[in-house]
Amino acid sequence: MLLVKDAEAIIFNLLQPLDQKQDIEVVDLLNGHNRILANPVISRLDFPHWDNSAMDGFAVRYGDVKEARAENPIILEVVEEIPAGYQPKITIQPGQAARIFTGAVMPAGADTVVMQERTRWEENRVFILAAPQFQEFVRHQGDFYQGGNELLPSGTRLTATEIAVLGAVQCNKLSVFRRLRVAIFSTGDELVTPEQSLQPGQIVDSNQLALAALVRELGGEPLMLGIVKDDPKALGEIIQYAIAHADLVLSSGGVSVGDYDYIDGILASLGAEIHFRAVQMRPGKPLTFATFPNVLYFGLPGNPVSALVSFWRFVQPTIKRLSGITEGYKPMWMKVRSRSELKSNGKLETYICGKLHLIDGVYEFHQAGGNHSSGNLINLTQTNALAILPVGTTLVSPQQEVLILALRY
């Protein structure tokens, strides 16, 4: 049974991201959300595209107004009004100013903007009541980005902010990695779908739904293969199908040491290299990680909490890295104050579900209520963090610091 950090190291050392030449698609900007850039983005445009005003006010020559005071205002002739989207036609001469609005192009000859609150305007004259700083409220062309340089590196996940930036510099076609294909199935004679009527001893298969949703959140393409009975022949057929059609396979159940836990034996018979079968953690100890050529296989435990904790700890960073993300794919750890008393038997690295709150500027972890059985799926509702108690730690008292794993990063 491996230490958690050793299991993680084995997985990360085997990750081979999608190929930057073979595994790419070209999509338009509107379809780029949540995709991963396969190539760097370089725009021809500067940003801002031209010198423009950052304030409603008056475009002036600094030399004309640098001595302005409320008791001794400088009076300038207003020769043009420049709203946003208008191309100035007049060059500002000594003793002149232009009325200008936020975002509007700076006129030739002007180098500074005086905000309107520091002026008094009468007909075609403006009284400058306070001296501005040189080039105050002027956004210069290329201040934020200069065309021809790298704007976004490959491996960037495109969120709303990146989409906005790409739109602003007119990058309308994007080279992105194809979506990672993830096959998912659940095992067990006791499982039924949410649509079926429950009979005594049966359990609704929630794992497949949760895993598919998590894969979608990460930008992957789930291939849902349904429920497979505890039958070696049926399991072998579905695993062969999965490894032929996916980059990554997730099964839940069938990886413990019971009489009906067939997954490991079937994987070995199909030629998989099994790297480990158990991890020193709770929940989630029975965890199989295996590889086929070009395919990774995670055999997750069947209990819902165990399956999801295993996913968050190992599968989530795996999917991020395989998808082409180059930075920020590893688990995000934080040390925060616990508001709850956290307990463990100290024998296994223990993961406790709960919520991370920001209270008075300090992050605090609140343990989920209820029974902390690995079968208590209800406890995971609104969970956004897991507290980790290392091997040998049996108690974290309220107000003590605890290491947590943030689940959405």
CSV table of N, CA, C and O in Angstrom, one decimal, residues 192-198 204-205 209 224 227:
chain,number,residue,atom,x,y,z
A,192,VAL,N,-28.6,0.3,-9.9
A,192,VAL,CA,-29.6,0.6,-10.9
A,192,VAL,C,-29.5,2.1,-11.3
A,192,VAL,O,-28.8,2.9,-10.6
A,193,THR,N,-30.1,2.5,-12.4
A,193,THR,CA,-30.1,3.9,-12.8
A,193,THR,C,-31.1,4.7,-12.0
A,193,THR,O,-32.1,4.1,-11.4
A,194,PRO,N,-31.0,6.0,-12.0
A,194,PRO,CA,-32.0,6.8,-11.3
A,194,PRO,C,-33.4,6.6,-11.8
A,194,PRO,O,-34.4,6.9,-11.0
A,195,GLU,N,-33.6,6.2,-13.0
A,195,GLU,CA,-35.0,6.0,-13.6
A,195,GLU,C,-35.6,4.7,-13.1
A,195,GLU,O,-36.9,4.6,-13.2
A,196,GLN,N,-34.9,3.7,-12.7
A,196,GLN,CA,-35.4,2.4,-12.3
A,196,GLN,C,-36.0,2.4,-10.9
A,196,GLN,O,-35.6,3.2,-10.0
A,197,SER,N,-37.0,1.6,-10.7
A,197,SER,CA,-37.6,1.4,-9.4
A,197,SER,C,-36.6,0.6,-8.5
A,197,SER,O,-36.1,-0.4,-8.9
A,198,LEU,N,-36.4,1.1,-7.3
A,198,LEU,CA,-35.5,0.5,-6.3
A,198,LEU,C,-36.2,-0.7,-5.7
A,198,LEU,O,-37.3,-0.7,-5.3
A,204,VAL,N,-28.8,3.2,-6.2
A,204,VAL,CA,-28.8,4.1,-7.4
A,204,VAL,C,-27.3,4.4,-7.7
A,204,VAL,O,-26.5,4.7,-6.8
A,205,ASP,N,-26.9,4.2,-9.0
A,205,ASP,CA,-25.6,4.5,-9.4
A,205,ASP,C,-25.4,6.0,-9.5
A,205,ASP,O,-25.7,6.6,-10.5
A,209,LEU,N,-22.8,9.5,-12.7
A,209,LEU,CA,-23.3,10.9,-12.9
A,209,LEU,C,-22.3,11.9,-12.4
A,209,LEU,O,-22.0,12.9,-13.1
A,224,MET,N,-20.1,7.8,-21.4
A,224,MET,CA,-20.8,7.0,-20.3
A,224,MET,C,-21.2,5.6,-20.8
A,224,MET,O,-22.0,5.5,-21.7
A,227,ILE,N,-23.9,0.7,-16.4
A,227,ILE,CA,-23.6,-0.2,-15.3
A,227,ILE,C,-23.3,-1.5,-15.9
A,227,ILE,O,-23.9,-2.0,-16.8
